[in-house]
XYZ file of C-alpha atoms in Angstrom:
449
model
C -22.120 15.206 14.695
C -22.787 17.027 11.430
C -20.538 16.700 8.384
C -20.813 19.207 5.560
C -21.081 17.340 2.263
C -20.804 18.577 -1.326
C -24.191 19.298 -2.866
C -23.730 16.441 -5.368
C -23.119 13.912 -2.581
C -26.173 15.082 -0.654
C -28.205 14.854 -3.856
C -27.135 11.254 -4.524
C -27.941 10.177 -0.954
C -31.293 11.982 -1.112
C -32.217 10.432 -4.476
C -31.498 6.954 -3.097
C -33.480 7.749 0.066
C -36.444 8.912 -2.031
C -36.383 5.511 -3.746
C -36.455 3.789 -0.356
C -32.758 2.943 -0.104
C -30.541 3.856 2.826
C -27.231 5.384 1.721
C -24.169 6.759 3.494
C -20.762 8.180 2.734
C -18.310 5.606 4.007
C -14.692 4.763 4.766
C -11.923 7.231 4.030
C -14.442 9.881 3.021
C -15.796 10.004 6.574
C -12.335 9.697 8.127
C -11.002 12.651 6.148
C -14.012 14.802 7.009
C -13.581 14.078 10.721
C -9.905 15.053 10.429
C -10.781 18.360 8.767
C -9.575 17.280 5.333
C -11.357 17.366 1.984
C -11.724 13.782 0.723
C -10.004 12.974 -2.559
C -12.723 10.406 -3.293
C -16.342 10.354 -2.236
C -17.444 6.768 -1.584
C -21.083 5.966 -0.944
C -22.524 2.679 0.300
C -26.190 1.725 -0.033
C -28.620 -1.143 0.410
C -29.672 -0.700 -3.232
C -28.509 -3.505 -5.531
C -26.356 -2.620 -8.575
C -29.301 -2.873 -10.970
C -31.357 -0.646 -8.670
C -28.535 1.906 -8.512
C -28.303 1.945 -12.310
C -32.068 2.337 -12.653
C -32.225 5.081 -10.014
C -29.588 7.142 -11.831
C -30.560 6.294 -15.396
C -30.866 10.020 -16.198
C -27.269 10.600 -15.099
C -23.950 9.276 -16.349
C -23.267 5.882 -14.781
C -20.077 3.823 -15.220
C -19.947 0.132 -14.274
C -16.678 0.502 -12.368
C -16.746 -2.852 -10.572
C -20.239 -4.185 -10.945
C -19.117 -7.739 -10.044
C -18.405 -6.442 -6.545
C -21.401 -4.105 -6.506
C -19.719 -0.829 -7.478
C -20.934 1.763 -9.969
C -19.694 5.308 -10.488
C -22.235 8.105 -10.809
C -21.124 11.467 -12.190
C -23.233 14.422 -11.094
C -22.342 18.009 -11.991
C -18.727 17.042 -12.629
C -18.201 15.066 -9.396
C -17.549 11.304 -9.603
C -18.916 9.213 -6.739
C -18.461 5.466 -6.336
C -21.639 3.818 -5.073
C -21.319 0.284 -3.700
C -24.008 -2.064 -2.429
C -23.758 -3.254 1.198
C -21.953 -6.573 0.933
C -20.463 -9.554 2.704
C -17.200 -10.831 1.246
C -16.674 -14.515 0.494
C -13.403 -16.434 0.780
C -10.113 -14.712 -0.126
C -8.160 -17.544 -1.755
C -5.551 -15.186 -3.242
C -5.058 -12.925 -0.180
C -6.152 -10.001 -2.329
C -9.778 -10.023 -3.493
C -12.852 -12.003 -2.402
C -13.713 -14.945 -4.646
C -17.340 -13.860 -4.387
C -19.505 -11.265 -2.687
C -22.985 -11.485 -1.237
C -25.145 -8.385 -1.148
C -26.875 -7.532 2.113
C -29.237 -4.919 3.506
C -27.342 -4.726 6.815
C -24.911 -1.798 7.062
C -23.160 -3.383 10.065
C -22.249 -6.467 8.048
C -20.722 -4.212 5.410
C -18.726 -2.146 7.894
C -17.436 -5.230 9.719
C -15.546 -6.431 6.611
C -13.489 -3.228 6.326
C -9.793 -2.961 7.142
C -9.337 -0.469 9.988
C -11.699 1.082 12.517
C -10.979 4.578 11.189
C -12.286 3.395 7.808
C -15.313 1.532 9.197
C -17.354 4.712 9.578
C -20.516 5.782 7.784
C -22.507 9.013 7.669
C -25.784 10.231 6.230
C -27.740 13.430 6.633
C -30.684 11.415 7.959
C -28.907 9.261 10.573
C -25.703 11.160 11.269
C -22.492 9.301 12.123
C -22.449 5.504 12.409
C -19.480 4.175 14.402
C -19.810 0.587 15.631
C -16.097 -0.181 16.021
C -14.652 2.810 17.857
C -13.217 4.479 14.783
C -13.853 8.013 16.019
C -11.996 7.356 19.275
C -9.091 5.775 17.388
C -8.874 8.807 15.100
C -8.822 11.103 18.144
C -6.003 9.014 19.633
C -4.105 8.666 16.329
C -4.455 4.881 16.330
C -4.608 2.386 13.452
C -6.512 -0.725 14.551
C -7.944 -3.569 12.508
C -11.672 -4.230 12.560
C -12.022 -7.560 14.367
C -9.152 -10.036 14.091
C -6.009 -8.568 12.462
C -4.948 -12.027 11.249
C -8.268 -12.405 9.448
C -8.132 -8.916 7.947
C -4.557 -9.323 6.649
C -5.271 -12.858 5.476
C -8.178 -11.558 3.422
C -6.151 -8.833 1.737
C -2.387 -8.749 2.270
C -2.146 -5.273 0.747
C -3.681 -4.056 4.009
C -0.269 -4.678 5.595
C 1.256 -1.944 3.451
C -1.851 0.211 3.797
C -1.396 0.169 7.571
C 2.197 1.330 7.189
C 1.196 3.941 4.636
C -1.508 5.379 6.892
C 0.925 5.415 9.829
C 3.427 7.372 7.739
C 1.007 9.770 6.050
C -1.238 10.467 9.050
C 1.482 10.124 11.715
C -0.647 7.531 13.528
C 0.531 4.643 15.713
C -0.338 1.056 14.816
C -1.831 -0.581 17.904
C 0.180 -3.557 19.256
C -2.064 -6.454 18.177
C -2.386 -5.056 14.657
C 1.369 -4.380 14.485
C 2.254 -7.895 15.652
C -0.126 -9.442 13.146
C 1.126 -7.491 10.153
C 4.698 -8.496 11.000
C 3.694 -12.141 11.367
C 1.766 -12.101 8.093
C 4.239 -10.094 6.015
C 5.091 -13.125 3.858
C 1.585 -12.848 2.366
C 2.793 -9.776 0.464
C 4.264 -12.165 -2.106
C 0.682 -12.679 -3.306
C 0.138 -8.968 -3.987
C 0.719 -7.560 -7.480
C 3.892 -5.510 -7.860
C 1.966 -2.489 -9.117
C -0.164 -2.396 -5.954
C 2.878 -2.652 -3.686
C 4.549 0.109 -5.670
C 1.692 2.549 -5.068
C 1.587 1.944 -1.313
C 5.378 2.097 -0.979
C 5.568 5.518 -2.627
C 2.770 6.889 -0.446
C 4.566 5.508 2.611
C 7.871 7.100 1.591
C 6.184 10.463 1.067
C 4.540 10.484 4.499
C 5.494 12.896 7.266
C 6.284 10.075 9.737
C 8.226 7.951 7.253
C 11.392 7.492 9.324
C 9.624 5.961 12.302
C 7.615 3.604 10.099
C 10.658 2.467 8.108
C 12.509 1.720 11.344
C 9.709 0.073 13.312
C 8.611 -2.110 10.416
C 11.863 -2.734 8.573
C 11.041 -6.443 8.262
C 7.992 -5.560 6.168
C 10.120 -3.299 3.965
C 12.617 -6.158 3.546
C 9.780 -8.410 2.416
C 9.326 -6.285 -0.701
C 12.932 -5.040 -0.997
C 15.102 -7.924 0.293
C 18.144 -6.186 -1.189
C 18.116 -3.905 1.874
C 18.445 -6.706 4.431
C 22.246 -6.510 4.427
C 22.135 -2.800 5.330
C 20.390 -3.595 8.632
C 22.935 -3.933 11.421
C 25.761 -3.254 8.967
C 29.010 -1.863 10.434
C 30.811 0.365 7.892
C 34.089 0.215 9.865
C 34.625 3.939 9.387
C 36.527 4.404 12.623
C 33.711 6.394 14.210
C 31.370 5.506 17.030
C 28.346 4.049 15.249
C 25.058 5.571 16.359
C 23.043 4.155 13.448
C 23.394 1.207 11.128
C 23.327 1.684 7.361
C 19.578 1.094 7.078
C 18.831 3.590 9.853
C 21.042 6.123 8.087
C 19.017 5.599 4.896
C 15.700 5.971 6.730
C 16.893 9.233 8.284
C 17.977 10.441 4.842
C 14.544 9.662 3.410
C 12.928 11.843 6.072
C 15.393 14.691 5.503
C 15.064 15.055 1.749
C 12.419 16.982 -0.170
C 9.114 15.139 -0.362
C 9.264 13.948 -3.965
C 8.884 10.240 -4.873
C 12.091 9.864 -6.899
C 14.186 11.645 -4.256
C 12.823 9.610 -1.357
C 13.222 6.350 -3.241
C 16.796 7.293 -4.140
C 17.599 7.934 -0.471
C 16.128 4.571 0.535
C 18.335 2.756 -1.991
C 21.382 5.040 -1.803
C 23.531 2.779 0.399
C 22.255 -0.532 -0.978
C 25.523 -1.264 -2.788
C 27.823 -0.702 0.197
C 27.676 -4.063 2.038
C 28.817 -6.013 -1.027
C 31.689 -3.592 -1.690
C 33.218 -3.381 1.788
C 36.978 -3.820 2.010
C 39.249 -2.893 4.920
C 42.436 -0.887 4.452
C 45.649 -1.336 6.438
C 44.085 0.568 9.341
C 40.936 -1.591 9.292
C 38.922 1.354 7.952
C 36.102 0.438 5.602
C 36.338 1.339 1.926
C 33.505 0.984 -0.566
C 35.053 1.171 -4.018
C 32.368 0.773 -6.666
C 29.431 0.932 -4.258
C 27.599 3.607 -6.270
C 27.605 1.425 -9.397
C 26.585 -1.586 -7.321
C 23.774 0.484 -5.812
C 22.655 1.497 -9.284
C 22.302 -2.183 -10.200
C 20.284 -2.805 -7.044
C 18.021 0.165 -7.799
C 17.403 -1.033 -11.357
C 16.525 -4.531 -10.141
C 14.209 -3.316 -7.363
C 12.341 -0.738 -9.422
C 11.895 -3.010 -12.431
C 10.547 -5.762 -10.178
C 8.057 -3.320 -8.640
C 7.010 -2.197 -12.130
C 7.944 1.462 -11.822
C 7.958 3.470 -15.045
C 11.094 3.463 -17.165
C 11.641 7.181 -16.547
C 11.273 6.865 -12.761
C 13.531 3.804 -12.676
C 16.283 5.446 -14.702
C 16.207 8.683 -12.716
C 16.417 6.972 -9.325
C 19.163 4.627 -10.538
C 21.151 7.580 -11.875
C 20.816 9.476 -8.601
C 22.266 6.449 -6.825
C 25.009 6.068 -9.435
C 26.215 9.675 -9.305
C 26.052 10.132 -5.510
C 29.871 10.283 -5.368
C 30.388 12.215 -8.597
C 33.934 13.685 -8.838
C 32.450 17.187 -8.888
C 31.876 16.883 -5.131
C 35.651 16.631 -4.692
C 36.647 18.993 -7.513
C 34.258 21.935 -8.065
C 36.240 22.869 -11.195
C 34.398 20.018 -12.900
C 31.037 21.744 -12.389
C 30.631 22.959 -15.969
C 31.390 19.556 -17.469
C 29.121 17.876 -14.945
C 26.251 20.241 -15.713
C 26.571 19.653 -19.449
C 26.677 15.892 -18.927
C 23.890 15.507 -16.381
C 21.703 18.542 -17.088
C 20.787 21.266 -14.637
C 17.481 19.764 -13.410
C 19.004 16.380 -12.641
C 22.034 18.000 -11.015
C 19.780 20.041 -8.732
C 18.217 16.776 -7.530
C 21.649 15.218 -7.110
C 22.659 18.100 -4.839
C 19.566 17.448 -2.709
C 20.503 13.775 -2.422
C 24.106 14.532 -1.503
C 23.090 17.116 1.102
C 20.537 14.804 2.728
C 23.078 11.968 2.820
C 25.622 14.161 4.626
C 23.018 15.500 7.059
C 21.868 11.965 7.891
C 25.115 11.183 9.688
C 25.266 11.653 13.456
C 26.854 14.079 13.877
C 26.038 15.597 10.504
C 28.990 16.144 8.157
C 28.600 19.898 8.097
C 31.836 20.575 6.196
C 30.523 18.436 3.371
C 27.149 20.174 3.523
C 28.894 23.555 3.256
C 30.767 22.326 0.174
C 27.512 21.187 -1.431
C 25.944 24.563 -0.662
C 28.891 26.350 -2.293
C 28.577 24.103 -5.340
C 24.908 25.019 -5.557
C 25.803 28.717 -5.362
C 28.317 28.274 -8.187
C 25.670 26.568 -10.277
C 23.212 29.397 -9.661
C 25.815 31.930 -10.762
C 26.442 29.976 -13.960
C 22.730 29.831 -14.693
C 22.471 33.587 -14.241
C 25.263 33.971 -16.808
C 23.257 32.138 -19.484
C 25.556 29.116 -19.240
C 26.091 27.044 -22.387
C 24.524 23.648 -21.655
C 24.626 22.139 -25.128
C 25.838 22.653 -28.686
C 22.484 24.248 -29.404
C 23.351 27.037 -26.949
C 26.460 28.076 -28.918
C 26.390 31.555 -30.456
C 27.516 30.030 -33.742
C 25.825 27.599 -36.101
C 26.532 25.376 -39.075
C 25.833 28.127 -41.596
C 28.497 30.315 -39.988
C 31.025 27.496 -40.315
C 30.134 26.772 -43.946
C 30.593 30.477 -44.692
C 34.115 30.097 -43.288
C 34.786 27.429 -45.911
C 34.115 24.293 -43.891
C 32.452 21.582 -46.017
C 28.853 20.773 -45.083
C 28.198 17.502 -43.290
C 30.184 15.648 -40.648
C 32.946 18.272 -40.537
C 30.470 20.914 -39.356
C 29.173 18.699 -36.548
C 32.695 17.822 -35.467
C 33.706 21.499 -35.389
C 30.657 22.439 -33.308
C 31.607 19.744 -30.786
C 35.174 21.115 -30.564
C 33.874 24.654 -30.092
C 31.477 23.475 -27.385
C 34.331 21.737 -25.536
C 36.430 24.898 -25.854
C 33.676 26.974 -24.247
C 33.206 24.474 -21.400
C 36.963 24.348 -20.798
C 37.032 28.180 -20.824
C 39.457 28.297 -23.774
C 37.079 30.710 -25.465
C 33.830 32.516 -24.674
C 30.360 31.890 -26.030
C 30.206 34.929 -28.322
C 29.856 34.776 -32.094
C 33.000 36.740 -32.916
C 35.115 34.764 -30.446
C 33.766 31.444 -31.711
C 34.436 32.389 -35.344
C 37.986 33.293 -34.394
C 38.443 29.999 -32.546
C 36.923 28.056 -35.454
C 39.431 29.645 -37.842
C 42.265 28.610 -35.520
C 40.988 25.022 -35.429
C 40.593 24.977 -39.221
C 44.141 26.261 -39.681
C 45.468 23.502 -37.437
C 43.540 20.907 -39.438
C 44.786 22.296 -42.764
C 48.415 22.163 -41.582
C 48.250 18.481 -40.646
């Protein structure tokens, strides 16, 4: 089987071969090539020791990326390639990284320490494809399988638990039964993984094409990193309808339905998180959830801060959860005020969240979806009309007001705010002459007080 490699990769492998060192592309690089994808990273493994790699490429730019574990980065004609010495990992006392590594000249020993069979593949122009663990067959059958004992692999590096779920979601692969059972049994080891690493894998999982199935099949793993969602599993909302899904299943369906953007998918996952704590029953035993959006916002803030998401990402997701039941969805007349308060870009995302939430019901709440669509149409019409989003959009400025006799300073700012409110409330139009006329009326009222 021949794999077409970039010229720079072939050059690096050839240079190492000329020095007497076997070298191969390895891991995800091979997997992606076999699946017809262009690898994002080109990883190379070799029997050359780190010092020998550095000496071999002394005429090129070399970065000591992780020399302790045998990894250097070589940059050739603009392409970065990580080159790592064949190695055997020592004990994993922290369930994350080996305490020590031992370099070896045996490729099989190096491949046997890797996580999944689909990643335990190597390829060189000289030897072709090396597949000792059935990785090619597993790729053909869309299977994720640990190399060797799953308990050992997950015990070595607990992040592999989330990596398995991420690959299942992104590639739409199945996790074979023994591997699936092991990752569920070992999920408590995730407590030893840094929040930042869990964050990265979670986002990739949420943005995968098979996300719903993974979230449902492995909900206990999700609950290990977001325990706030446990109460949504099996939750009965008492809405008087025949329940086809519980609250968590509804959220998972919503994640799959919404546009594939990290903040939107995270918002859908956390959207109903405040409902269980806010459930009350009315006189007809129908569930009510007063304050659940605010409660969900608090949950979102806690979860995203714990997982070390950026401040911007955290605030945006929390706000999407908070405003999911904004009054504008019941009263379209509030659209202008809502747009000025939330901003058009955020409001567009909020519409996506609301629509996905309504579609995630079985049956879908199509009347609500139609109302959201109409609201979106109204917004588009406003945008076409050069809608006034802020005081800065007014066709009047402070100089105009001073020319009318208004004293400079706070009075000007206050008048601009009143004029802006008047435009939003459609008491005047955003034209200079109309605004000057309205300003004079306001000034006359003030002078007569």
